[in-house]
XYZ file of C-alpha atoms in Angstrom:
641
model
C 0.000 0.000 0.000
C 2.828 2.085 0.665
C 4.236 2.170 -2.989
C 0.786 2.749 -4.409
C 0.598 5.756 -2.432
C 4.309 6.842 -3.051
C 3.087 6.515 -6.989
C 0.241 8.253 -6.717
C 1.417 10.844 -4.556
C 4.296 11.121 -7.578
C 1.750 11.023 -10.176
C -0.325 14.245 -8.226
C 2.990 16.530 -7.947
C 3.652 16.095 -11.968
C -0.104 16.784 -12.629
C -0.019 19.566 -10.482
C 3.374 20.880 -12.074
C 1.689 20.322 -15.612
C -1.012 22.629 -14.172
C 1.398 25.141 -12.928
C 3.190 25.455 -16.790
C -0.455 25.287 -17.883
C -0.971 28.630 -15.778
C 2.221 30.275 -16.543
C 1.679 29.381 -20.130
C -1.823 31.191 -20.058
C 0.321 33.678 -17.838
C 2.877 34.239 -21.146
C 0.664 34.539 -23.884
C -1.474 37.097 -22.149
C 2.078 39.204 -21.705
C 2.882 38.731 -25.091
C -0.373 40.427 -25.602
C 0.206 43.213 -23.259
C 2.878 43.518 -25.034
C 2.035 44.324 -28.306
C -1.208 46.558 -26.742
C 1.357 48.394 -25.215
C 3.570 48.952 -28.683
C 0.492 49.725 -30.396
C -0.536 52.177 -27.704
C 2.892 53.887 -27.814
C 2.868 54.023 -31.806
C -1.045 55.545 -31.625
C -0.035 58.196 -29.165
C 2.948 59.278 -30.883
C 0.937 59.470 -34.058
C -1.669 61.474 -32.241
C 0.777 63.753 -30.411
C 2.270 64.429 -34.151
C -0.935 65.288 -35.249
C -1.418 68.152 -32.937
C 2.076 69.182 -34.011
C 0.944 68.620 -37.595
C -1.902 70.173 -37.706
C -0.614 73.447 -36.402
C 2.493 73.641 -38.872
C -0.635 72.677 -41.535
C -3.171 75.823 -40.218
C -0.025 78.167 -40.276
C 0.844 77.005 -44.197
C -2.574 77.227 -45.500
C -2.941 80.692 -43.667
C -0.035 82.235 -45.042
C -0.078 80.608 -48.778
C -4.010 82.040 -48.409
C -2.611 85.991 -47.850
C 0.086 85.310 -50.687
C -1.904 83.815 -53.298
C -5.571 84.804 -52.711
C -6.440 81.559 -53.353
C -10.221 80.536 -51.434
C -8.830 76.714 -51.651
C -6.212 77.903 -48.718
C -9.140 79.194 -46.231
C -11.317 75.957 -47.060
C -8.384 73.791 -46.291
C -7.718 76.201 -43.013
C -11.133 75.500 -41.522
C -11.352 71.932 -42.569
C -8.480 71.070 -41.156
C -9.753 73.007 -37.583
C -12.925 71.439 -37.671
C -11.285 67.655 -37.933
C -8.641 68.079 -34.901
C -11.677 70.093 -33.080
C -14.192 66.571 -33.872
C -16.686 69.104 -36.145
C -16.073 67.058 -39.589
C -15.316 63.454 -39.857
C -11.705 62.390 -40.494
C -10.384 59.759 -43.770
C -11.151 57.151 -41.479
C -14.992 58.252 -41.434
C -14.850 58.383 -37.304
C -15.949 62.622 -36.055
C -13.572 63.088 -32.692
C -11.745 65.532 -31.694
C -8.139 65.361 -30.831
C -8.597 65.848 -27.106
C -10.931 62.887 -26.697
C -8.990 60.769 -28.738
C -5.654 61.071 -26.289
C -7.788 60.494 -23.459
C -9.540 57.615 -25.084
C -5.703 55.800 -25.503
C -5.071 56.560 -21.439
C -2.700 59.213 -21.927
C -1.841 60.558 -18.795
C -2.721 63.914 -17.287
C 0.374 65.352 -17.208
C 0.518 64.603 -20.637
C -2.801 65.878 -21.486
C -2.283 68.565 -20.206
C 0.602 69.656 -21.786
C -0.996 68.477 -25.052
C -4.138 70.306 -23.812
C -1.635 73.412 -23.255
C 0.129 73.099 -26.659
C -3.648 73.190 -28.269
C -4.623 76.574 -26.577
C -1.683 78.146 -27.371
C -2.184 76.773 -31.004
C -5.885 77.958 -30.567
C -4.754 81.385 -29.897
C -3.105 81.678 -32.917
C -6.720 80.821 -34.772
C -7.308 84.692 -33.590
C -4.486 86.159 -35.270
C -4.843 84.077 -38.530
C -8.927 84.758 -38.647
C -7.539 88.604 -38.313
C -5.844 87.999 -41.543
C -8.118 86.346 -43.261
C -10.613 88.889 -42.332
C -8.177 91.785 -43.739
C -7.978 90.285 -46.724
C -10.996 90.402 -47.387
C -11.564 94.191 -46.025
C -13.529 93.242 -42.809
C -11.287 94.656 -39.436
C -12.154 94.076 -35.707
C -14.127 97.271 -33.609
C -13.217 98.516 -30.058
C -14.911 95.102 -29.173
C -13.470 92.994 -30.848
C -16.150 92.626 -32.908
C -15.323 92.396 -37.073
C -17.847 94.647 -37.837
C -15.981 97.252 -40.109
C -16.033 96.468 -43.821
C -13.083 98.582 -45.610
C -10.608 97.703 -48.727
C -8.696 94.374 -48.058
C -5.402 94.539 -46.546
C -2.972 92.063 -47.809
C 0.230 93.449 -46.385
C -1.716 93.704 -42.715
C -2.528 89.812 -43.278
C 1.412 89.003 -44.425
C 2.558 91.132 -41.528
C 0.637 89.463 -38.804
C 1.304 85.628 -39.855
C 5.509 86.663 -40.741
C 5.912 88.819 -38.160
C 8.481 88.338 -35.082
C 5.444 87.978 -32.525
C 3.716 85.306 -34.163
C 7.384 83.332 -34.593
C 7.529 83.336 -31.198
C 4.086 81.771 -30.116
C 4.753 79.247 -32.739
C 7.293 78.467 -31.078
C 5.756 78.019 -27.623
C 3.942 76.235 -28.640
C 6.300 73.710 -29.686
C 7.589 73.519 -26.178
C 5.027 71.504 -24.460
C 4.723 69.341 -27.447
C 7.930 68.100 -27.119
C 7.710 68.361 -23.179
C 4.185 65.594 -23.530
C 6.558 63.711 -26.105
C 9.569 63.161 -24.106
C 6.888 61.695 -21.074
C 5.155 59.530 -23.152
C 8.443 58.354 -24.328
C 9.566 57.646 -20.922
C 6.329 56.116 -19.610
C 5.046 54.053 -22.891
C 9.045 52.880 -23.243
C 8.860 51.635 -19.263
C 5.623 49.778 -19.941
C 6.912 47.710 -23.070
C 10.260 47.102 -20.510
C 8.546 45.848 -18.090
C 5.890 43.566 -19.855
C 9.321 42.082 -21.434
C 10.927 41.892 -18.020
C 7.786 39.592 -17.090
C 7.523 37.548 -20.111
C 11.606 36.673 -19.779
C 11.051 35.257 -16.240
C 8.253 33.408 -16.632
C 9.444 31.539 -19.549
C 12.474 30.498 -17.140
C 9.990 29.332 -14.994
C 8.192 27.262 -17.690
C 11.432 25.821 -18.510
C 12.859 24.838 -15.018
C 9.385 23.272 -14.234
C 9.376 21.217 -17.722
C 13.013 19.813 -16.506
C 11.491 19.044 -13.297
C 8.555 16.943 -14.737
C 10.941 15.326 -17.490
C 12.915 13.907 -14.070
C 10.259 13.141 -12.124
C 8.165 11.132 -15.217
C 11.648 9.336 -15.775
C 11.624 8.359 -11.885
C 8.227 7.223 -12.401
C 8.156 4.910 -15.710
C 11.052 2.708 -13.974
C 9.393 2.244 -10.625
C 5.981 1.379 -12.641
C 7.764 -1.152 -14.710
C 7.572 -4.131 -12.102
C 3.625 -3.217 -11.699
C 2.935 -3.185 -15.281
C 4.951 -7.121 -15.713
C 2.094 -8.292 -12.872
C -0.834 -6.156 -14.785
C 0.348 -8.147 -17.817
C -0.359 -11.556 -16.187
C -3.560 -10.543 -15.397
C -4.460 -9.141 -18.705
C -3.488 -13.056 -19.889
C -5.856 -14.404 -17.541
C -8.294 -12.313 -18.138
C -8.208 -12.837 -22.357
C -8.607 -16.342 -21.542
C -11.705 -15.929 -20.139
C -12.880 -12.923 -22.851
C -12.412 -15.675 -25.731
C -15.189 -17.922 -23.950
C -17.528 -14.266 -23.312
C -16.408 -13.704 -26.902
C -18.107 -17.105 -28.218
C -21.136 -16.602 -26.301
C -21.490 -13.247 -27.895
C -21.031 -13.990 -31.252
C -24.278 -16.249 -31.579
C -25.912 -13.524 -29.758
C -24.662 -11.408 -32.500
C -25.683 -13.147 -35.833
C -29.195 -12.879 -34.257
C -28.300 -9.230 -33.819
C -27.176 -8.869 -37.358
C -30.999 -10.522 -38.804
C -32.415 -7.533 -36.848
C -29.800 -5.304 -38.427
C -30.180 -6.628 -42.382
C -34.147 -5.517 -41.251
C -33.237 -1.915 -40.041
C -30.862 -1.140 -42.970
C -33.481 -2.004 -45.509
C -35.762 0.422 -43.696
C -32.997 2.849 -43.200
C -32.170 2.966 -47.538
C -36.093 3.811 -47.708
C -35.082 6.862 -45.774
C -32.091 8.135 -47.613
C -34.006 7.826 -50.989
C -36.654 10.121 -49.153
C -33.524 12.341 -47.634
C -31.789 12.164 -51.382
C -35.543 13.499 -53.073
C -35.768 16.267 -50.397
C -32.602 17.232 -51.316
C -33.127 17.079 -54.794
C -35.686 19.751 -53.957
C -33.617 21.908 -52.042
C -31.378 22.434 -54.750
C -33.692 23.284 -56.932
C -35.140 25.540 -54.669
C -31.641 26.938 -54.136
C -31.063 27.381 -58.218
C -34.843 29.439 -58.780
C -34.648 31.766 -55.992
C -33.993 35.324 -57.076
C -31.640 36.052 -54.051
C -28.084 35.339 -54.778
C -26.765 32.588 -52.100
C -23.013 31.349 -52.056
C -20.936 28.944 -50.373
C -17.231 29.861 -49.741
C -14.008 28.707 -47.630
C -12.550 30.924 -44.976
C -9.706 32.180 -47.371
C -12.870 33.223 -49.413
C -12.371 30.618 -52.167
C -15.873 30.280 -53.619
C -17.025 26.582 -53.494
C -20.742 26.432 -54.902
C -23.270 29.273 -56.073
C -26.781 29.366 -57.427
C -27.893 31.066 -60.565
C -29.393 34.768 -59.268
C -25.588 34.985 -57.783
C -24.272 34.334 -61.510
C -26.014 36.780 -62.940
C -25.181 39.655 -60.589
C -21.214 39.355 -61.307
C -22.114 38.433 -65.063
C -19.890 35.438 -65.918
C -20.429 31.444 -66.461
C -20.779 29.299 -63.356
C -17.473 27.724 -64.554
C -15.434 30.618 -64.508
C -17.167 32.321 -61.018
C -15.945 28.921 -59.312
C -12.407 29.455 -60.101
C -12.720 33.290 -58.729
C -12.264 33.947 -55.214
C -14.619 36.480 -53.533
C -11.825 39.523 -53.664
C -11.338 38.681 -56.717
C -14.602 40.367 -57.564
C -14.595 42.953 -54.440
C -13.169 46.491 -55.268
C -9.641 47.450 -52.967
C -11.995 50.238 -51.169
C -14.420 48.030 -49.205
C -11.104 45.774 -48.151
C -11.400 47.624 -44.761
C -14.752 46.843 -44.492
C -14.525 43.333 -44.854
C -12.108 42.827 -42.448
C -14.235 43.961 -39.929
C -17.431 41.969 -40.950
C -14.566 39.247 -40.922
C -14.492 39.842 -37.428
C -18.077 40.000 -36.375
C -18.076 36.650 -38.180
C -15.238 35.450 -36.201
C -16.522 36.400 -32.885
C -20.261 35.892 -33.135
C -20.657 33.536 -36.350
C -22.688 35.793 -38.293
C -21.925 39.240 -40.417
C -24.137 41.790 -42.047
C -26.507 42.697 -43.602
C -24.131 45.907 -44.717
C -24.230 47.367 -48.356
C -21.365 47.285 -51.279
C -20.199 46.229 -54.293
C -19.577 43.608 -56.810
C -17.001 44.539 -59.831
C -19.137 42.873 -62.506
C -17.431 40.837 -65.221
C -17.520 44.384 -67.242
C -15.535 46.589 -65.220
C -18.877 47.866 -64.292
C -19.607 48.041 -60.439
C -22.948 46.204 -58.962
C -24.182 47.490 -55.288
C -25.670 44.668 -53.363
C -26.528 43.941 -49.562
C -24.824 41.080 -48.000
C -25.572 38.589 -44.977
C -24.199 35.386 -43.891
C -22.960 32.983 -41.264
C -20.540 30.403 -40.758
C -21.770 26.636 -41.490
C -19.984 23.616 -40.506
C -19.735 20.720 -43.210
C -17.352 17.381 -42.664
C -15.974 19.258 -39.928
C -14.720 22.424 -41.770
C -15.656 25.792 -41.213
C -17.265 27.523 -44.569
C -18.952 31.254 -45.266
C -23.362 30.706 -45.977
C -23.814 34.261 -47.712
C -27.194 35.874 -49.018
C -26.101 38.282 -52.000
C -29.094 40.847 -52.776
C -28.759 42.949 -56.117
C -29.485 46.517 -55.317
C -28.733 48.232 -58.185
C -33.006 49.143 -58.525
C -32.974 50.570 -55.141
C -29.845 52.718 -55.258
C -31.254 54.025 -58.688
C -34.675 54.869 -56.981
C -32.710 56.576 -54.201
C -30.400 58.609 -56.861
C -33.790 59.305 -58.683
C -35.194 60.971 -56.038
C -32.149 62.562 -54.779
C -32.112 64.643 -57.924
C -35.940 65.063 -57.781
C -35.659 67.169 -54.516
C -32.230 68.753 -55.614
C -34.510 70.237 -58.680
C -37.213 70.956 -56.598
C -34.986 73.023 -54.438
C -33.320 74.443 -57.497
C -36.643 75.459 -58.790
C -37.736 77.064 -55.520
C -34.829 78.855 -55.251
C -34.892 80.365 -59.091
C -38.142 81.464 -58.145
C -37.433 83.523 -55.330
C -34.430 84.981 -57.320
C -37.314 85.601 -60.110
C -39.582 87.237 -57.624
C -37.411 89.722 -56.688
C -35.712 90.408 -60.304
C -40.115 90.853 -61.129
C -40.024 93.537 -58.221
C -37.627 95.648 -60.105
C -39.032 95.284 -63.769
C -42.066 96.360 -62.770
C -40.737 99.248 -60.551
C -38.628 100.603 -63.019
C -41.515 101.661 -65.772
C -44.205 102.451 -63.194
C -41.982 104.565 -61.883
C -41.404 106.360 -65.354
C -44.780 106.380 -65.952
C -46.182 108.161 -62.641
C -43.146 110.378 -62.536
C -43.285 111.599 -66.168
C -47.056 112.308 -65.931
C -46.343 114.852 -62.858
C -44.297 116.496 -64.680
C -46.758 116.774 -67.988
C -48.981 118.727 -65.044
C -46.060 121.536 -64.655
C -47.353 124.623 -66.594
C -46.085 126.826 -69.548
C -44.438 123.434 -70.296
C -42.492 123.629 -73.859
C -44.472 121.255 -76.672
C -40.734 119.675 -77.654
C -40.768 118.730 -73.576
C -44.183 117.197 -73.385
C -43.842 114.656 -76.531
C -40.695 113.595 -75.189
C -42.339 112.980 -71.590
C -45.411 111.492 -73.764
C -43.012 108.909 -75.543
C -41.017 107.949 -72.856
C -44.738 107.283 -70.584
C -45.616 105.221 -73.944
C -42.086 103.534 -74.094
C -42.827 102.372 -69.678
C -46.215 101.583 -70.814
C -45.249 99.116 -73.528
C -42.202 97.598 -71.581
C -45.352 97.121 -68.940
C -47.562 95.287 -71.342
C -44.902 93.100 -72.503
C -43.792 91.959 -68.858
C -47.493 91.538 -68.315
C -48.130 89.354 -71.033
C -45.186 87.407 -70.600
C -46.009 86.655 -67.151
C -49.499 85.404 -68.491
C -48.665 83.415 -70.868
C -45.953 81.397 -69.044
C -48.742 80.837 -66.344
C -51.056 79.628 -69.468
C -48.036 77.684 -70.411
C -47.803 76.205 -67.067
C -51.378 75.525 -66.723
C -51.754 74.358 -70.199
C -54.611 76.454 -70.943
C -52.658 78.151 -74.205
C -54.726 77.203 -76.861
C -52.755 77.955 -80.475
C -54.746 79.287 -83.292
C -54.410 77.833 -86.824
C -54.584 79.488 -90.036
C -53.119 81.171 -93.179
C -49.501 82.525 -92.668
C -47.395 84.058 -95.079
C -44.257 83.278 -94.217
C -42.093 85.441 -96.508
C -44.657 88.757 -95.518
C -44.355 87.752 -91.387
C -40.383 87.967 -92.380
C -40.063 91.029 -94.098
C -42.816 92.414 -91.370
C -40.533 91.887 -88.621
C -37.457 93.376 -90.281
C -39.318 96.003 -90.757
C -40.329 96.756 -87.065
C -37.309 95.876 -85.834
C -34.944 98.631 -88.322
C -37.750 100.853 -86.870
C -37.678 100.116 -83.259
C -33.761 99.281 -83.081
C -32.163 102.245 -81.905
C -28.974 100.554 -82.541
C -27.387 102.351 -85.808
C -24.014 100.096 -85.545
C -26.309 96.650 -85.479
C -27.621 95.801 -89.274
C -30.568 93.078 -89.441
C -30.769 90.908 -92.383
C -33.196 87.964 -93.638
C -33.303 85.063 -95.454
C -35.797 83.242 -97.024
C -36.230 78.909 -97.912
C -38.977 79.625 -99.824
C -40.511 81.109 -102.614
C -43.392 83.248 -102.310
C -45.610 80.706 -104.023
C -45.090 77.963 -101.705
C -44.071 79.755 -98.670
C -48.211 79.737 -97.125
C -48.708 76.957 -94.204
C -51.380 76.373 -91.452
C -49.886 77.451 -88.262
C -50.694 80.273 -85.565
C -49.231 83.048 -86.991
C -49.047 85.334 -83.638
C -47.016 82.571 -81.798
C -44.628 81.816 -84.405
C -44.236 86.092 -84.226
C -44.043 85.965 -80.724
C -41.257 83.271 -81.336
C -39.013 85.252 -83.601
C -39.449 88.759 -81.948
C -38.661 87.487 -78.727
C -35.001 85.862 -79.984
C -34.894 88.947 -82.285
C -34.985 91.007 -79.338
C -32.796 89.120 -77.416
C -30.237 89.224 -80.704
C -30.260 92.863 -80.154
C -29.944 92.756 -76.295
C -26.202 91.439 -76.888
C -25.119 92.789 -80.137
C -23.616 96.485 -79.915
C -22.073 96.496 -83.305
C -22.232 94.092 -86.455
C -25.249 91.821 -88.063
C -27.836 90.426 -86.924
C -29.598 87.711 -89.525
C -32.685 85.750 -89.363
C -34.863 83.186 -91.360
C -35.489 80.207 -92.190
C -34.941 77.045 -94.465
C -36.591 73.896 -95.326
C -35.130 70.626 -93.888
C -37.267 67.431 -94.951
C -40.540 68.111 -93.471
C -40.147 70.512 -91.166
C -39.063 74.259 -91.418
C -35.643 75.251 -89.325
C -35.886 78.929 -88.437
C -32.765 80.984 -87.001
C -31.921 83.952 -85.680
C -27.978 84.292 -85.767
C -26.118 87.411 -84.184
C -22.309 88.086 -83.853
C -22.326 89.579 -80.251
C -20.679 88.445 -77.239
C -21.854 84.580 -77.264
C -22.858 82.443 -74.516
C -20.533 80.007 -72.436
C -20.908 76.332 -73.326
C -22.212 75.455 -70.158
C -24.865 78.035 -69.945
C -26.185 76.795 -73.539
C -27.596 73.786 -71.644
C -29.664 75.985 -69.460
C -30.762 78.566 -71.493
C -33.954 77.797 -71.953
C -34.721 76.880 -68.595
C -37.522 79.827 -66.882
C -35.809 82.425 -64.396
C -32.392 82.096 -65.462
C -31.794 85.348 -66.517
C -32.713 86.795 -62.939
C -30.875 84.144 -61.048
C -27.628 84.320 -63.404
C -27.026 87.963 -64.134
C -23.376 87.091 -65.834
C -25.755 85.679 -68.928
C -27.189 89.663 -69.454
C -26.337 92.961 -69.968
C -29.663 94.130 -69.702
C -32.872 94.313 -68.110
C -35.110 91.303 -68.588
C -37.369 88.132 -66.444
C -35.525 85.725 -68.157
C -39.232 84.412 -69.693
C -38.373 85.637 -72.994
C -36.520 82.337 -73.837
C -38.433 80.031 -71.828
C -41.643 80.702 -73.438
C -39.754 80.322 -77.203
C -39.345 76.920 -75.975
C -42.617 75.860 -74.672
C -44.379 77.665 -77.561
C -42.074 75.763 -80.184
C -43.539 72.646 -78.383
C -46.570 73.685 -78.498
C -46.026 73.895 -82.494
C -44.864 70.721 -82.797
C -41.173 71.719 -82.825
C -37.729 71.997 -81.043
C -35.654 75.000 -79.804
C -31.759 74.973 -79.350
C -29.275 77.097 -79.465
C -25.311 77.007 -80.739
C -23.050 79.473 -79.150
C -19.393 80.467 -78.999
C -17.597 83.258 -76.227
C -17.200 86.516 -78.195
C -18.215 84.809 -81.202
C -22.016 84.819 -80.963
C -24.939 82.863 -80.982
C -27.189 81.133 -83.234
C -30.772 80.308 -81.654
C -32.526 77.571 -83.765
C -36.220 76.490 -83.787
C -38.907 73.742 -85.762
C -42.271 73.656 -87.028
C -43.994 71.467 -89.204
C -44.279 72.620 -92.737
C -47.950 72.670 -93.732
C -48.446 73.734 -96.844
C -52.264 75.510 -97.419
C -51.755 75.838 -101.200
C -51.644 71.709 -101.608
């Protein structure tokens, strides 16, 4: 009994040591952990305390290159920077904190902080001096209270002086100091935590190997005093097999009844895997009709088996998407992003659903939603994933993105056309009511009173023509013009309007010229002749609006079916991008850069809705300085066939 317990009692101290390695072990790899948290702590914090130094050299450059150059770019970048190191604008990795809360967040420690916090008022002080200068460059200077309140010419040598000058050296400079001061302690303390941690890990693997010496003596011990104990066991185990082969041949005719029962159950049991092999049968073909991509991949994101909805959202054959693995068909930018749903599916078996994209075998780029799980099959992890092609959703979501950006774009012209309306209508009421005072003054000279008589009649007209643009764009809008057909000379409503216009053009440097498609005895077609002159006089007016010297020619030719009218001037042209909105209502009184004049900016809109109306188009070809040439359709209609 003695040795039994001696064994045992050997037995216990080499499970316990085992135990004891097992703890230290635990013990080791949670240093070597520490460790690199601690490394990675010290590299963040550096990076963070640069960034405070950074961002201060940054604010300084983009100040100063702002008050040389007069570049706006400079002051965007100024404030943009400010607002990311204050936590007002999200930084490149999408996360909105400011710098303070992200030292605190790593554990810096006060001292530190605080001379970080220090380094970041002093750098916040210099915000005053460098809003100073970009207020004088822009003429606005501070009041007895501080206040910018007082608007004069910009100052650019005031805003060089203050950002070169000796003063603000120096406080860039202090501000330096406790920078350096926070860096040299969070050297010191970061570089004595990584010490230590390695200090710890060194002795405890010494321990781990003086303990795994110990057992390797103490098992040694053991095997030869268990060998005399193990020659008896064997004895036994003879004895015992002796008496096993007669158990053994009792069994075995217990067994072949066994197996009758067996042959029974496995009959019954293939009845059941043809049922198992039809429901799966079904499953797959479930799997292959439904309209939500599903895919089966390894870990290393090797794609094993898809169904057919997932083939046709990356576009190629079944044969070639199982040789692709699943970067191959995500874009570098969402790399980031799967690494972390990588690690929701490590930790908690399941990731999504989250949004991206799927380079298509076109180049082209497919948004989808994704959601999955890990599955275990024969023992090996793999990826389930649900693949959902978005590409309707994002366009209905784009759709009405630009629906309310027009909507506010139309609101907004509106206003700006409401308040150009204000002044149009001012300006020749005014005329009006103050020219008829003065017809009321007595003994007033007959040469005096026709000229305040044609100038009332000039308001009056300019009036009647706002007026009557303003009602028939609401008619427009409404749809409640109604066009009236008939007779129209075409050649006669030409020559007409050059007529009025060499009248009415007070322009003597400005010549207007025709030209005809047609002959007189074919020129006749059914249209309303008081729209198609509304048409022309309105682009012939606007011709003259922007021509001070040269020609202005109109007319018209015939082009298949359909008459092309144009009214071409050589004055000072129109930018290519304001040719595509030319047409569109208000945009004279929201862009005055596209006038030189007075005007609604109806005049154009209501060309093209009333060449609509005709059963035509309106355009317009334009070059800077060059001129314009405003085109428009109607049907040709002859009334003489």
């Amino acid at each position: 009994m003695n040795k039994y317990t001696a064994h045992n009692a050997l037995f216990a101290i080499i499970v316990v040591l085992l135990v004891v390695v097992g703890i230290l072990s635990v013990w080791l790899f949670a240093e070597s952990d520490a460790l690199d948290r601690h490394e990675r702590i010290r590299h963040q914090s550096f990076m963070l305390a640069d960034e405070l130094k950074q961002s201060s050299d940054d604010l300084t450059r983009f100040c100063r290159t702002y008050t040389l150059t007069g570049d706006s770019i400079w002051e965007t970048k100024y404030w943009e920077t400010l607002a990311i190191r204050n936590g007002r604008m999200p930084r490149k990795n999408g996360r909105t904190i400011s710098l303070q809360d992200s030292m605190q967040k790593l554990g810096f420690a006060k001292d530190e902080l605080a001379l970080l916090k220090e380094a970041e008022d002093k750098s916040n002080e210099l915000v005053r001096t460098e809003q100073i200068a970009f207020n004088a460059m822009k003429g606005i200077f501070a009041d007895s209270k501080h206040q910018f309140s007082i608007t004069s010419v910009p100052d650019t040598l005031y805003a060089q002086q203050l950002l070169f000058d000796k003063d603000y050296h120096e406080n860039k400079e202090r501000i330096m100091t406790p920078i350096t001061k926070s860096f040299n302690l969070l050297d010191s303390r970061t570089r004595q935590n990584v010490t230590d941690t390695i200090v710890r890990k060194d002795n405890i693997l010494k321990s781990i190997l003086l303990l795994i010496v110990i057992i390797g003596a103490l098992s040694f011990y053991a095997i030869l005093t268990l060998r005399k104990r193990i020659i008896k066991q064997l004895l036994k185990v003879n004895l015992l097999n002796t008496d096993l082969d007669n158990q053994v041949r009792k069994r075995t005719g217990e067994l072949e009844f066994e197996k009758e029962n067996l042959t029974k159950l496995n009959e019954e049991l293939k009845k059941e895997r043809l049922n198992s092999e039809q429901n799966e049968q079904n499953n797959k073909i479930l799997f292959e009709i439904l309209p939500i991509g599903l895919a089966l991949a390894k870990m290393t994101g090797e794609l094993v088996y898809i169904n057919k909805a997932y083939i046709d959202i990356i576009g190629y054959s079944e044969e070639e998407t199982l040789q692709l693995s699943y970067w191959d068909i995500t874009p570098e930018t969402y790399v980031k992003e799967e690494q972390q749903q990588l690690e929701s599916l490590n930790k908690t078996g399941f990731y999504g659903p989250y949004e991206k994209e799927y380079r298509h075998k076109s180049g082209a780029l497919i948004p989808v939603r994704l959601k999955g799980r890990t599955v275990i099959i024969n023992g090996e992890a793999f990826i389930w994933s649900s693949v959902e092609n978005i590409s309707q959703k994002k366009k209905k979501e784009k759709e009405l993105h630009l629906a309310k950006e027009k909507a506010e774009e139309s609101e907004r012209l509106k206003s700006a056309f409401l308040a150009n309306m204000s002044h149009e209508i001012r300006t020749p009421m005014n005329s009006i009511i103050g020219f008829t005072e003065l017809l009321k003054v007595k003994n007033l000279q007959e040469e005096q009173k026709n000229q305040y008589i044609e100038i009332i009649n000039f308001s009056g007209n300019k009036l009647l023509s706002l007026i009557s643009d303003i009602v028939d764009i609401s008619k427009l809008d409404a749809r409640q013009l109604t066009l009236s057909y008939g007779d129209c000379h075409l050649n006669k409503l030409i020559d007409n309007l050059q007529k009025q216009f060499k009248i009415s053009n007070l322009n003597n440097n400005c010549e207007v010229k025709t030209s005809k498609g047609l002959s007189d005895t074919v020129c006749s077609l059914s249209t309303d002749e008081l729209r198609l002159t509304q048409i022309l006089s309105n682009l012939l007016e606007n011709a003259l609006k922007y021509t001070d010297n040269g020609l202005i020619e109109f007319g018209y030719a015939m082009k298949e079916n359909m008459l092309e009218f144009f009214v071409k001037d050589n004055g000072k042209g129109i930018a290519p991008d304001d040719c595509k909105i030319i047409f569109d209502r208000f945009i004279q009184a929201e862009n005055n850069h596209l006038t030189s004049g007075p005007g609604t900016g109806l005049g154009l809109s209501i060309v093209k809705s009333l060449t609509e109306l005709l059963g035509g188009k309106a355009w317009v070809k334009s070059s800077l300085g060059k001129g314009s040439t405003f085109y428009f359709t109607i049907p040709y209609k002859n009334t003489k066939l």
